[in-house]
Amino acid sequence: MQPYIGVNTSLYSTLAAQSVIYLEQASTLTDYGRYPEALHIYDHALLPQQLHPAVVLGRAELALKQYKMGEMFRIPDEALRDASRQGFDLDAPEFRLMAIMRAFAAHSHKGVCEPAVEEISRAQLWLKDLPVTDYTDLQVNYIRKYVLLVLFLALGSNYIQDDAGFIPQPGQEWVMWQGISDLRESLLERGMLNEALTLFKVERTRIPPMERLDTVIHVRDYIRSHFSLTEERSLWVEADLAIYAAQSLYESREGAKGAIELIGAQKLLDEWGCLVGYQQKETLTPALDVRLTRVRYNNFSDEPMVYYKESTELLELMKKCCHTSTTVCFGHVIEAARLLMTSSGTDPYRAAFYERLDELQEYQQTVLEDIRGMLFDQAPLFTEASNYSAKDSNRVLEWLDGFEKKYPDFDIPDGIEFISTRRRTIYVHRRQTDKHAEEDAKMERLKDKVPGQYGVLVAIRKPKPANLPIKSDPRAEGIDGIDVDEDNFFLPWAHVAGKSEGTRTQALRLLVQWMTFDFTAGIIKDSEIIALLGIESGIGGSSKTSTQVDDLGPDATFRKLYLCGEGPSETVIDVERWVEKSGMLKSWLCRPSKPSLNGRQYLWVLLQEIRKDSTIELKAPLGVIILEIKRCISVVETLRPLVKELVATKPILWRGVIADQYYFYCIKCPVFNSEEVGEYLASAVDISLEVIDELQKLRDVVQSTSRQRLTGEICLYKLYWMLLQPGHTISDPKLVELQKIGLDCLEAADDFFTPLLKEVTWSLGLESVQERERSISASTSWRIPQLAVRLLVAGGIPADDEKRKAIWSWVQRSKARALAMAMATTGRVPAALLQQIMASEQYRLLYEEMSSLEQQIQTVQPQNRFALRQKMDIHIQEMRKHRPLTKICDIRDGKALTLPDLDGITAVSESAVVLVDWFYVCLDAYDEGSILLLTAKSGTTPTISILSVAPPKITEWINANLDGEFSDYTNKDASELEHLVQPLVDLTESGETLVFSATSNLNRIPLHSIDVEEDDGLRRLIYRNPIVYIHSHSVLRMCLWNAHEAADAQSPLTPLIMNGIPDIPSNAAWSAGRASVQELASFLDVAPYLNTSGTKANFLTMAPSSRLIHVHSHVEWTNGDPLAHSIQFAPPASNSLNANTDIKLAAREIFALSFPLGSHVSLIACSGGLARISPEDEVMGLVPALLHAGASSTISTLWPIADQAGADFADAYYRALEKAREGKEGGGWIDLARVFQTAVIERDKKEGQSDNEEQDGKNEVQVDKEEVGDDKLHWPAFVMHGFWQLWVPPMKKKVKEN
């Protein structure tokens, strides 16, 4: 019997007797799990000996017991550096042991592989020829670390461990890792029990699962028969071995016997505690191991609350002593919280899930300093957030980006692949093809570096034939760790996961490879291959068949297996032929062969799925398509457990495809109102709703949301069909119910996509707009408002007030969402609202907590922000319970404008405000397009009208009038479009401010210039009402807040008046603009910027402090690139104009600028107000960029104008603006909409033969008319965008006389 507890006792001889006593005490306390007391001995009693190898190794062992990788790295690292300085032989066993401990810790603490590779190579040179009978205690300890290091390296990289597995050198059986067992046997025979037991903990993990129990029993029996232990020591050893036996039984799926062993282990520990008088039995290391084994292996799927309570209680005990498996216990608590979150759907468990993950991350960062473990242990977070939460997915990206930034030296290949895989999952869900292609490229570069196998069987000893169940043995089904190939069957497809085309190509490629291999091995016959692939038989026999198969590429294989015919007549083989081929494939792939049975079965599933997809792609009859989908579903029920688990959600999704195919058939059916169509649509609705329910039970929000959008569309066409049936109206209960189902699905889908749109990026400026535009387009979420409006207007415009409000609300959600949300991220809280909040103690505290959380999020490391953002979500929910704070939340979220918001807009306007929207929509199954006109006024229900002019007419008019030479534009050109605005005569009052939010190509039309018919004749709409434009009313709200921010801050105007066309001979035609700028600058008493001072650099310098900006210059518009929409400036004096002179300020640059909030920008230039309006009604160009930069209003043009026309308009506009200043000497608001109205009416009367002469009396604007003798008009090109009120301080100049 050995006198010592420690395992490095050969080093004791160079220590004083008292130091040895202290070391033994520390070792005993470490075994008990009383780590703080052991640490106290090292830090105090053994402090004078802190660099002695025995103390260094003991202290490092303590760190390993607690899995404190940072300490485990630093302790031997410091000692080795000291030893090197003192000239010690670093190849001595004690220093080699320190080196391997440092390498082991570096792998987790620093995330690097090189030290491990180097140390393993050193070990092989040192120990490869050393018999196990000659191993010392230090070398045994070294081997313990060596085995774990090889395992970690094998799990994290493609390190080939075959050679490494023969250290220690095996005896009679030359089997990888057999040497560990041989060494343990040698140690027992030599009486080195402590060393043997500590080695056995590592050995057990390298033994095949089916052999572990026998090995435990063998060791226990040997100790009982060969060692005479004290009762105290015997109880302790027996308890440890009983725990190992229990774990082995659980791993072999013999849970009942394992539970009995655990009871026995606990009984032994209780006896030991009574014998030695130990009072802290619950925190003993083996006692915690007993509880952890129960938690780990008991099936708590039906009792998640019990699972949560037991694992949580155990975690608190483990954290106290920093148990080795504390992170494992964290994992159980997190999984239990996830199960409760899934089963109950309640917020407390969701909060617990994220809080525990955050606590685990903090524990690994600060206590364990284990960055490798931190990365992989956050997998539940990444999976939950990436797959199930729209707004959390960007937080995962932030975490991953932060991790890479903080740990740039991290180079463990499977960790890098882990990061890329998680990113790719998110990008696939978001349909960000460019970004997930980048991750694919990274993974392709990693493919030769990542492990070739994963799972519990990696780097273990091969099973002995007598202990290995054959693959057909029922015991092999469902037992992890029977065959490493079976566990890793999915690896051939890992690199194409989520890519349907890549999966298909890989399946067909493997089909050929495996068929060739099996043909050579005699597993598949020549006749079977000929029947499956149509390979010709003949001279050459088997060799010819093998060559022909081997030469087939994926495309040729696909055609031979699935298709018949050639060229245009090529189609899928008939059902009978496929049933025959499918049976042959199944028969062949069920035969044992070198590729795993799981892998072969998964290939069979994919081959059936390719058949299904082929029938859809090649437009087979609907009955054939449905039959093949159902065949795919039936196949899943016959699969082996691991394969079935992998494809578990496929049958649900395939049923959704059945619904889709019914729907696609119906909308293309020439007889849409047939009974067959009605039946198919009804089935499609029912199936879709079932699929949604099943996906929601699985908490697959991404797939369920996609299905909800499709279900809303299917409900719409089912509604159309029902309305075509005799006697049906939209008020029928069945139709009302169907409409509600569709709307509920679309609302749920929008609830998913809207947070995603906000959270898709935290970037500012242009990137935020572009990312959101891309997200809207890729996700097809832009179709949700369109479908909702179509559902609501099916059967006619509803009389119900609530439905009309709903239509208006959906329209607001459909326009310029990316711009509105990007502006919201830069917006500040209006001072009046903030003052209201600060006046309430309750509101103030909530607001300050939000501000504090925002600040914390900005200051902490990116990978530490996830929990703070989750906390912010909960806090925002609390804030939304209070109306004033709800407005703050709406600002943050960029929420679409609501009717209550309109009340606020009207309250700060000098006149009544009417929001006007145009919206393209299809009214029924046959409608090719109609236009809705919506108006909204404070205190009333929105009005909705169907216009008599159709979208094709708009396109035709634009092509005829706006895509050619603009100088001949006359108002007669717009007479064909009077129906676009005529209803406004009845829907609005004269003098009310109309805010126009057009849609699509309507944004190019000067709607304000169109004539409307009133009781006493025609007149321009602008004569009747002040009119401004906005890309969406949600953007208008941000413009309003910016304007009021300027008023609250009493910001000066500081006018910036600039001309960007230098006075050189070639620019003589643009002299009017320069003269206009000079005159306007004199008028405003400021210095003009023109000629050599009208530069881009001066604009960029002055604009950030100017709230009244006027630029008269050239603008370049490129329809294909709206971000290149640019203002031209004069070249600097030192440069002549050449290709390298930077004289253009493009929209993409303006997005990065910051103008004073509440600025007004007049851009007198050709086509400055043009914008690209995407099919999703997202907007891009100079005006959107200016509004994003802080301008609350702009003046610009819709097409090219003459220089003189621009100068004339500027003259009229600024005189009208100055006139509006009268009576506001102390500062105040100017209504720019009325200023603009005054200016354009004046220009109208001066430019052409106005037919509004008799009607001047109706309008408060009175301007003398100047006859010019032609009817060409320039003023319709001018438009105002944004909020129409400008706060101004007193101006020095008086009104300029006409």
PDB file of N, CA and C in Angstrom, residues 611-682:
ATOM      1  N   ARG A 611     -36.294  12.475 -57.089  1.00  0.00           N
ATOM      2  CA  ARG A 611     -37.417  12.070 -57.950  1.00  0.00           C
ATOM      3  C   ARG A 611     -38.590  13.037 -57.748  1.00  0.00           C
ATOM      4  N   LYS A 612     -38.901  13.333 -56.507  1.00  0.00           N
ATOM      5  CA  LYS A 612     -39.995  14.277 -56.210  1.00  0.00           C
ATOM      6  C   LYS A 612     -39.727  15.628 -56.862  1.00  0.00           C
ATOM      7  N   ASP A 613     -38.526  16.149 -56.657  1.00  0.00           N
ATOM      8  CA  ASP A 613     -38.200  17.471 -57.207  1.00  0.00           C
ATOM      9  C   ASP A 613     -38.237  17.464 -58.727  1.00  0.00           C
ATOM     10  N   SER A 614     -37.842  16.346 -59.322  1.00  0.00           N
ATOM     11  CA  SER A 614     -37.833  16.253 -60.786  1.00  0.00           C
ATOM     12  C   SER A 614     -39.241  16.319 -61.345  1.00  0.00           C
ATOM     13  N   THR A 615     -40.166  15.686 -60.691  1.00  0.00           N
ATOM     14  CA  THR A 615     -41.555  15.740 -61.185  1.00  0.00           C
ATOM     15  C   THR A 615     -42.087  17.166 -61.131  1.00  0.00           C
ATOM     16  N   ILE A 616     -41.643  17.928 -60.130  1.00  0.00           N
ATOM     17  CA  ILE A 616     -42.084  19.323 -60.029  1.00  0.00           C
ATOM     18  C   ILE A 616     -41.401  20.178 -61.096  1.00  0.00           C
ATOM     19  N   GLU A 617     -40.080  20.017 -61.221  1.00  0.00           N
ATOM     20  CA  GLU A 617     -39.319  20.851 -62.162  1.00  0.00           C
ATOM     21  C   GLU A 617     -39.743  20.603 -63.604  1.00  0.00           C
ATOM     22  N   LEU A 618     -40.034  19.355 -63.940  1.00  0.00           N
ATOM     23  CA  LEU A 618     -40.377  19.019 -65.322  1.00  0.00           C
ATOM     24  C   LEU A 618     -41.882  18.969 -65.543  1.00  0.00           C
ATOM     25  N   LYS A 619     -42.611  19.533 -64.567  1.00  0.00           N
ATOM     26  CA  LYS A 619     -44.052  19.753 -64.717  1.00  0.00           C
ATOM     27  C   LYS A 619     -44.809  18.468 -65.052  1.00  0.00           C
ATOM     28  N   ALA A 620     -44.548  17.455 -64.243  1.00  0.00           N
ATOM     29  CA  ALA A 620     -45.322  16.219 -64.370  1.00  0.00           C
ATOM     30  C   ALA A 620     -46.773  16.494 -63.965  1.00  0.00           C
ATOM     31  N   PRO A 621     -47.689  15.618 -64.320  1.00  0.00           N
ATOM     32  CA  PRO A 621     -49.084  15.813 -63.893  1.00  0.00           C
ATOM     33  C   PRO A 621     -49.177  15.948 -62.369  1.00  0.00           C
ATOM     34  N   LEU A 622     -50.147  16.731 -61.923  1.00  0.00           N
ATOM     35  CA  LEU A 622     -50.287  16.993 -60.491  1.00  0.00           C
ATOM     36  C   LEU A 622     -50.384  15.701 -59.690  1.00  0.00           C
ATOM     37  N   GLY A 623     -51.133  14.717 -60.205  1.00  0.00           N
ATOM     38  CA  GLY A 623     -51.282  13.460 -59.478  1.00  0.00           C
ATOM     39  C   GLY A 623     -49.963  12.755 -59.251  1.00  0.00           C
ATOM     40  N   VAL A 624     -49.077  12.809 -60.238  1.00  0.00           N
ATOM     41  CA  VAL A 624     -47.757  12.179 -60.110  1.00  0.00           C
ATOM     42  C   VAL A 624     -46.932  12.916 -59.061  1.00  0.00           C
ATOM     43  N   ILE A 625     -46.969  14.237 -59.098  1.00  0.00           N
ATOM     44  CA  ILE A 625     -46.210  15.037 -58.129  1.00  0.00           C
ATOM     45  C   ILE A 625     -46.654  14.709 -56.715  1.00  0.00           C
ATOM     46  N   ILE A 626     -47.950  14.703 -56.475  1.00  0.00           N
ATOM     47  CA  ILE A 626     -48.474  14.437 -55.130  1.00  0.00           C
ATOM     48  C   ILE A 626     -48.097  13.026 -54.686  1.00  0.00           C
ATOM     49  N   LEU A 627     -48.172  12.068 -55.611  1.00  0.00           N
ATOM     50  CA  LEU A 627     -47.819  10.692 -55.290  1.00  0.00           C
ATOM     51  C   LEU A 627     -46.365  10.594 -54.836  1.00  0.00           C
ATOM     52  N   GLU A 628     -45.463  11.282 -55.534  1.00  0.00           N
ATOM     53  CA  GLU A 628     -44.047  11.200 -55.183  1.00  0.00           C
ATOM     54  C   GLU A 628     -43.740  11.920 -53.864  1.00  0.00           C
ATOM     55  N   ILE A 629     -44.465  12.998 -53.604  1.00  0.00           N
ATOM     56  CA  ILE A 629     -44.281  13.664 -52.301  1.00  0.00           C
ATOM     57  C   ILE A 629     -44.709  12.727 -51.180  1.00  0.00           C
ATOM     58  N   LYS A 630     -45.836  12.076 -51.347  1.00  0.00           N
ATOM     59  CA  LYS A 630     -46.324  11.162 -50.314  1.00  0.00           C
ATOM     60  C   LYS A 630     -45.386   9.966 -50.166  1.00  0.00           C
ATOM     61  N   ARG A 631     -44.780   9.556 -51.277  1.00  0.00           N
ATOM     62  CA  ARG A 631     -43.822   8.448 -51.189  1.00  0.00           C
ATOM     63  C   ARG A 631     -42.619   8.866 -50.338  1.00  0.00           C
ATOM     64  N   CYS A 632     -42.162  10.097 -50.511  1.00  0.00           N
ATOM     65  CA  CYS A 632     -41.057  10.605 -49.685  1.00  0.00           C
ATOM     66  C   CYS A 632     -41.428  10.573 -48.203  1.00  0.00           C
ATOM     67  N   ILE A 633     -42.635  10.993 -47.901  1.00  0.00           N
ATOM     68  CA  ILE A 633     -43.082  11.028 -46.506  1.00  0.00           C
ATOM     69  C   ILE A 633     -43.112   9.626 -45.908  1.00  0.00           C
ATOM     70  N   SER A 634     -43.594   8.671 -46.690  1.00  0.00           N
ATOM     71  CA  SER A 634     -43.695   7.297 -46.180  1.00  0.00           C
ATOM     72  C   SER A 634     -42.318   6.671 -45.956  1.00  0.00           C
ATOM     73  N   VAL A 635     -41.335   7.084 -46.759  1.00  0.00           N
ATOM     74  CA  VAL A 635     -39.986   6.542 -46.630  1.00  0.00           C
ATOM     75  C   VAL A 635     -39.402   6.833 -45.257  1.00  0.00           C
ATOM     76  N   VAL A 636     -39.682   8.008 -44.716  1.00  0.00           N
ATOM     77  CA  VAL A 636     -39.069   8.446 -43.458  1.00  0.00           C
ATOM     78  C   VAL A 636     -39.397   7.497 -42.315  1.00  0.00           C
ATOM     79  N   GLU A 637     -40.590   6.949 -42.312  1.00  0.00           N
ATOM     80  CA  GLU A 637     -41.005   6.064 -41.219  1.00  0.00           C
ATOM     81  C   GLU A 637     -40.160   4.802 -41.140  1.00  0.00           C
ATOM     82  N   THR A 638     -39.467   4.438 -42.222  1.00  0.00           N
ATOM     83  CA  THR A 638     -38.703   3.184 -42.242  1.00  0.00           C
ATOM     84  C   THR A 638     -37.229   3.380 -41.921  1.00  0.00           C
ATOM     85  N   LEU A 639     -36.833   4.598 -41.574  1.00  0.00           N
ATOM     86  CA  LEU A 639     -35.413   4.904 -41.443  1.00  0.00           C
ATOM     87  C   LEU A 639     -34.846   4.502 -40.086  1.00  0.00           C
ATOM     88  N   ARG A 640     -33.529   4.315 -40.054  1.00  0.00           N
ATOM     89  CA  ARG A 640     -32.806   4.075 -38.816  1.00  0.00           C
ATOM     90  C   ARG A 640     -32.825   5.345 -37.961  1.00  0.00           C
ATOM     91  N   PRO A 641     -32.645   5.217 -36.639  1.00  0.00           N
ATOM     92  CA  PRO A 641     -32.849   6.364 -35.730  1.00  0.00           C
ATOM     93  C   PRO A 641     -32.047   7.614 -36.082  1.00  0.00           C
ATOM     94  N   LEU A 642     -30.742   7.481 -36.338  1.00  0.00           N
ATOM     95  CA  LEU A 642     -29.939   8.664 -36.605  1.00  0.00           C
ATOM     96  C   LEU A 642     -30.359   9.352 -37.902  1.00  0.00           C
ATOM     97  N   VAL A 643     -30.686   8.566 -38.918  1.00  0.00           N
ATOM     98  CA  VAL A 643     -31.113   9.141 -40.195  1.00  0.00           C
ATOM     99  C   VAL A 643     -32.482   9.797 -40.030  1.00  0.00           C
ATOM    100  N   LYS A 644     -33.347   9.133 -39.315  1.00  0.00           N
ATOM    101  CA  LYS A 644     -34.689   9.671 -39.088  1.00  0.00           C
ATOM    102  C   LYS A 644     -34.629  10.987 -38.330  1.00  0.00           C
ATOM    103  N   GLU A 645     -33.712  11.056 -37.369  1.00  0.00           N
ATOM    104  CA  GLU A 645     -33.544  12.296 -36.607  1.00  0.00           C
ATOM    105  C   GLU A 645     -33.079  13.435 -37.505  1.00  0.00           C
ATOM    106  N   LEU A 646     -32.176  13.114 -38.445  1.00  0.00           N
ATOM    107  CA  LEU A 646     -31.646  14.146 -39.326  1.00  0.00           C
ATOM    108  C   LEU A 646     -32.727  14.725 -40.234  1.00  0.00           C
ATOM    109  N   VAL A 647     -33.649  13.896 -40.690  1.00  0.00           N
ATOM    110  CA  VAL A 647     -34.670  14.353 -41.653  1.00  0.00           C
ATOM    111  C   VAL A 647     -36.019  14.565 -40.987  1.00  0.00           C
ATOM    112  N   ALA A 648     -35.998  14.766 -39.679  1.00  0.00           N
ATOM    113  CA  ALA A 648     -37.254  14.790 -38.919  1.00  0.00           C
ATOM    114  C   ALA A 648     -38.253  15.828 -39.422  1.00  0.00           C
ATOM    115  N   THR A 649     -37.766  17.000 -39.842  1.00  0.00           N
ATOM    116  CA  THR A 649     -38.699  18.062 -40.264  1.00  0.00           C
ATOM    117  C   THR A 649     -39.089  17.954 -41.733  1.00  0.00           C
ATOM    118  N   LYS A 650     -38.391  17.119 -42.487  1.00  0.00           N
ATOM    119  CA  LYS A 650     -38.681  17.041 -43.919  1.00  0.00           C
ATOM    120  C   LYS A 650     -40.127  16.632 -44.223  1.00  0.00           C
ATOM    121  N   PRO A 651     -40.682  15.608 -43.561  1.00  0.00           N
ATOM    122  CA  PRO A 651     -42.069  15.252 -43.885  1.00  0.00           C
ATOM    123  C   PRO A 651     -43.055  16.409 -43.678  1.00  0.00           C
ATOM    124  N   ILE A 652     -42.809  17.219 -42.666  1.00  0.00           N
ATOM    125  CA  ILE A 652     -43.690  18.371 -42.439  1.00  0.00           C
ATOM    126  C   ILE A 652     -43.569  19.338 -43.607  1.00  0.00           C
ATOM    127  N   LEU A 653     -42.349  19.625 -44.004  1.00  0.00           N
ATOM    128  CA  LEU A 653     -42.134  20.556 -45.114  1.00  0.00           C
ATOM    129  C   LEU A 653     -42.672  19.978 -46.413  1.00  0.00           C
ATOM    130  N   TRP A 654     -42.530  18.683 -46.610  1.00  0.00           N
ATOM    131  CA  TRP A 654     -43.048  18.057 -47.827  1.00  0.00           C
ATOM    132  C   TRP A 654     -44.568  18.175 -47.899  1.00  0.00           C
ATOM    133  N   ARG A 655     -45.223  18.069 -46.774  1.00  0.00           N
ATOM    134  CA  ARG A 655     -46.681  18.261 -46.779  1.00  0.00           C
ATOM    135  C   ARG A 655     -47.032  19.689 -47.186  1.00  0.00           C
ATOM    136  N   GLY A 656     -46.192  20.626 -46.773  1.00  0.00           N
ATOM    137  CA  GLY A 656     -46.379  21.997 -47.238  1.00  0.00           C
ATOM    138  C   GLY A 656     -46.235  22.100 -48.740  1.00  0.00           C
ATOM    139  N   VAL A 657     -45.314  21.294 -49.317  1.00  0.00           N
ATOM    140  CA  VAL A 657     -45.147  21.296 -50.771  1.00  0.00           C
ATOM    141  C   VAL A 657     -46.408  20.780 -51.457  1.00  0.00           C
ATOM    142  N   ILE A 658     -47.077  19.840 -50.838  1.00  0.00           N
ATOM    143  CA  ILE A 658     -48.353  19.370 -51.404  1.00  0.00           C
ATOM    144  C   ILE A 658     -49.332  20.530 -51.506  1.00  0.00           C
ATOM    145  N   ALA A 659     -49.433  21.322 -50.436  1.00  0.00           N
ATOM    146  CA  ALA A 659     -50.316  22.491 -50.459  1.00  0.00           C
ATOM    147  C   ALA A 659     -49.902  23.457 -51.566  1.00  0.00           C
ATOM    148  N   ASP A 660     -48.598  23.670 -51.695  1.00  0.00           N
ATOM    149  CA  ASP A 660     -48.110  24.585 -52.728  1.00  0.00           C
ATOM    150  C   ASP A 660     -48.480  24.097 -54.124  1.00  0.00           C
ATOM    151  N   GLN A 661     -48.315  22.800 -54.353  1.00  0.00           N
ATOM    152  CA  GLN A 661     -48.605  22.271 -55.684  1.00  0.00           C
ATOM    153  C   GLN A 661     -50.091  22.375 -56.018  1.00  0.00           C
ATOM    154  N   TYR A 662     -50.939  22.137 -55.036  1.00  0.00           N
ATOM    155  CA  TYR A 662     -52.376  22.361 -55.263  1.00  0.00           C
ATOM    156  C   TYR A 662     -52.630  23.822 -55.660  1.00  0.00           C
ATOM    157  N   TYR A 663     -51.979  24.723 -54.924  1.00  0.00           N
ATOM    158  CA  TYR A 663     -52.187  26.156 -55.158  1.00  0.00           C
ATOM    159  C   TYR A 663     -51.675  26.577 -56.536  1.00  0.00           C
ATOM    160  N   PHE A 664     -50.452  26.151 -56.887  1.00  0.00           N
ATOM    161  CA  PHE A 664     -49.886  26.543 -58.176  1.00  0.00           C
ATOM    162  C   PHE A 664     -50.737  26.006 -59.330  1.00  0.00           C
ATOM    163  N   TYR A 665     -51.250  24.807 -59.152  1.00  0.00           N
ATOM    164  CA  TYR A 665     -52.125  24.245 -60.184  1.00  0.00           C
ATOM    165  C   TYR A 665     -53.369  25.113 -60.360  1.00  0.00           C
ATOM    166  N   CYS A 666     -53.925  25.570 -59.245  1.00  0.00           N
ATOM    167  CA  CYS A 666     -55.181  26.327 -59.288  1.00  0.00           C
ATOM    168  C   CYS A 666     -55.016  27.694 -59.943  1.00  0.00           C
ATOM    169  N   ILE A 667     -53.945  28.408 -59.613  1.00  0.00           N
ATOM    170  CA  ILE A 667     -53.823  29.765 -60.140  1.00  0.00           C
ATOM    171  C   ILE A 667     -53.482  29.763 -61.628  1.00  0.00           C
ATOM    172  N   LYS A 668     -53.032  28.614 -62.139  1.00  0.00           N
ATOM    173  CA  LYS A 668     -52.762  28.518 -63.571  1.00  0.00           C
ATOM    174  C   LYS A 668     -53.901  27.839 -64.333  1.00  0.00           C
ATOM    175  N   CYS A 669     -54.887  27.387 -63.606  1.00  0.00           N
ATOM    176  CA  CYS A 669     -55.986  26.663 -64.230  1.00  0.00           C
ATOM    177  C   CYS A 669     -56.820  27.613 -65.100  1.00  0.00           C
ATOM    178  N   PRO A 670     -57.074  27.281 -66.357  1.00  0.00           N
ATOM    179  CA  PRO A 670     -57.852  28.185 -67.217  1.00  0.00           C
ATOM    180  C   PRO A 670     -59.301  28.352 -66.764  1.00  0.00           C
ATOM    181  N   VAL A 671     -59.788  27.374 -66.018  1.00  0.00           N
ATOM    182  CA  VAL A 671     -61.168  27.477 -65.505  1.00  0.00           C
ATOM    183  C   VAL A 671     -61.072  27.616 -63.991  1.00  0.00           C
ATOM    184  N   PHE A 672     -60.758  28.835 -63.551  1.00  0.00           N
ATOM    185  CA  PHE A 672     -60.464  29.052 -62.137  1.00  0.00           C
ATOM    186  C   PHE A 672     -61.664  28.776 -61.246  1.00  0.00           C
ATOM    187  N   ASN A 673     -62.863  29.000 -61.740  1.00  0.00           N
ATOM    188  CA  ASN A 673     -64.047  28.837 -60.879  1.00  0.00           C
ATOM    189  C   ASN A 673     -64.600  27.424 -60.889  1.00  0.00           C
ATOM    190  N   SER A 674     -63.783  26.446 -61.342  1.00  0.00           N
ATOM    191  CA  SER A 674     -64.257  25.059 -61.390  1.00  0.00           C
ATOM    192  C   SER A 674     -64.323  24.458 -59.990  1.00  0.00           C
ATOM    193  N   GLU A 675     -65.084  23.387 -59.876  1.00  0.00           N
ATOM    194  CA  GLU A 675     -65.228  22.690 -58.590  1.00  0.00           C
ATOM    195  C   GLU A 675     -63.903  22.076 -58.154  1.00  0.00           C
ATOM    196  N   GLU A 676     -63.138  21.569 -59.135  1.00  0.00           N
ATOM    197  CA  GLU A 676     -61.840  20.967 -58.828  1.00  0.00           C
ATOM    198  C   GLU A 676     -60.908  21.984 -58.170  1.00  0.00           C
ATOM    199  N   VAL A 677     -60.864  23.194 -58.714  1.00  0.00           N
ATOM    200  CA  VAL A 677     -60.022  24.237 -58.144  1.00  0.00           C
ATOM    201  C   VAL A 677     -60.438  24.522 -56.708  1.00  0.00           C
ATOM    202  N   GLY A 678     -61.747  24.597 -56.461  1.00  0.00           N
ATOM    203  CA  GLY A 678     -62.221  24.850 -55.107  1.00  0.00           C
ATOM    204  C   GLY A 678     -61.780  23.784 -54.130  1.00  0.00           C
ATOM    205  N   GLU A 679     -61.837  22.528 -54.558  1.00  0.00           N
ATOM    206  CA  GLU A 679     -61.431  21.426 -53.677  1.00  0.00           C
ATOM    207  C   GLU A 679     -59.928  21.489 -53.386  1.00  0.00           C
ATOM    208  N   TYR A 680     -59.146  21.738 -54.427  1.00  0.00           N
ATOM    209  CA  TYR A 680     -57.700  21.813 -54.228  1.00  0.00           C
ATOM    210  C   TYR A 680     -57.316  22.976 -53.318  1.00  0.00           C
ATOM    211  N   LEU A 681     -57.936  24.119 -53.509  1.00  0.00           N
ATOM    212  CA  LEU A 681     -57.623  25.273 -52.662  1.00  0.00           C
ATOM    213  C   LEU A 681     -58.024  25.014 -51.218  1.00  0.00           C
ATOM    214  N   ALA A 682     -59.160  24.359 -51.018  1.00  0.00           N
ATOM    215  CA  ALA A 682     -59.591  24.028 -49.653  1.00  0.00           C
ATOM    216  C   ALA A 682     -58.583  23.094 -48.999  1.00  0.00           C
TER     217      ALA A 682
END
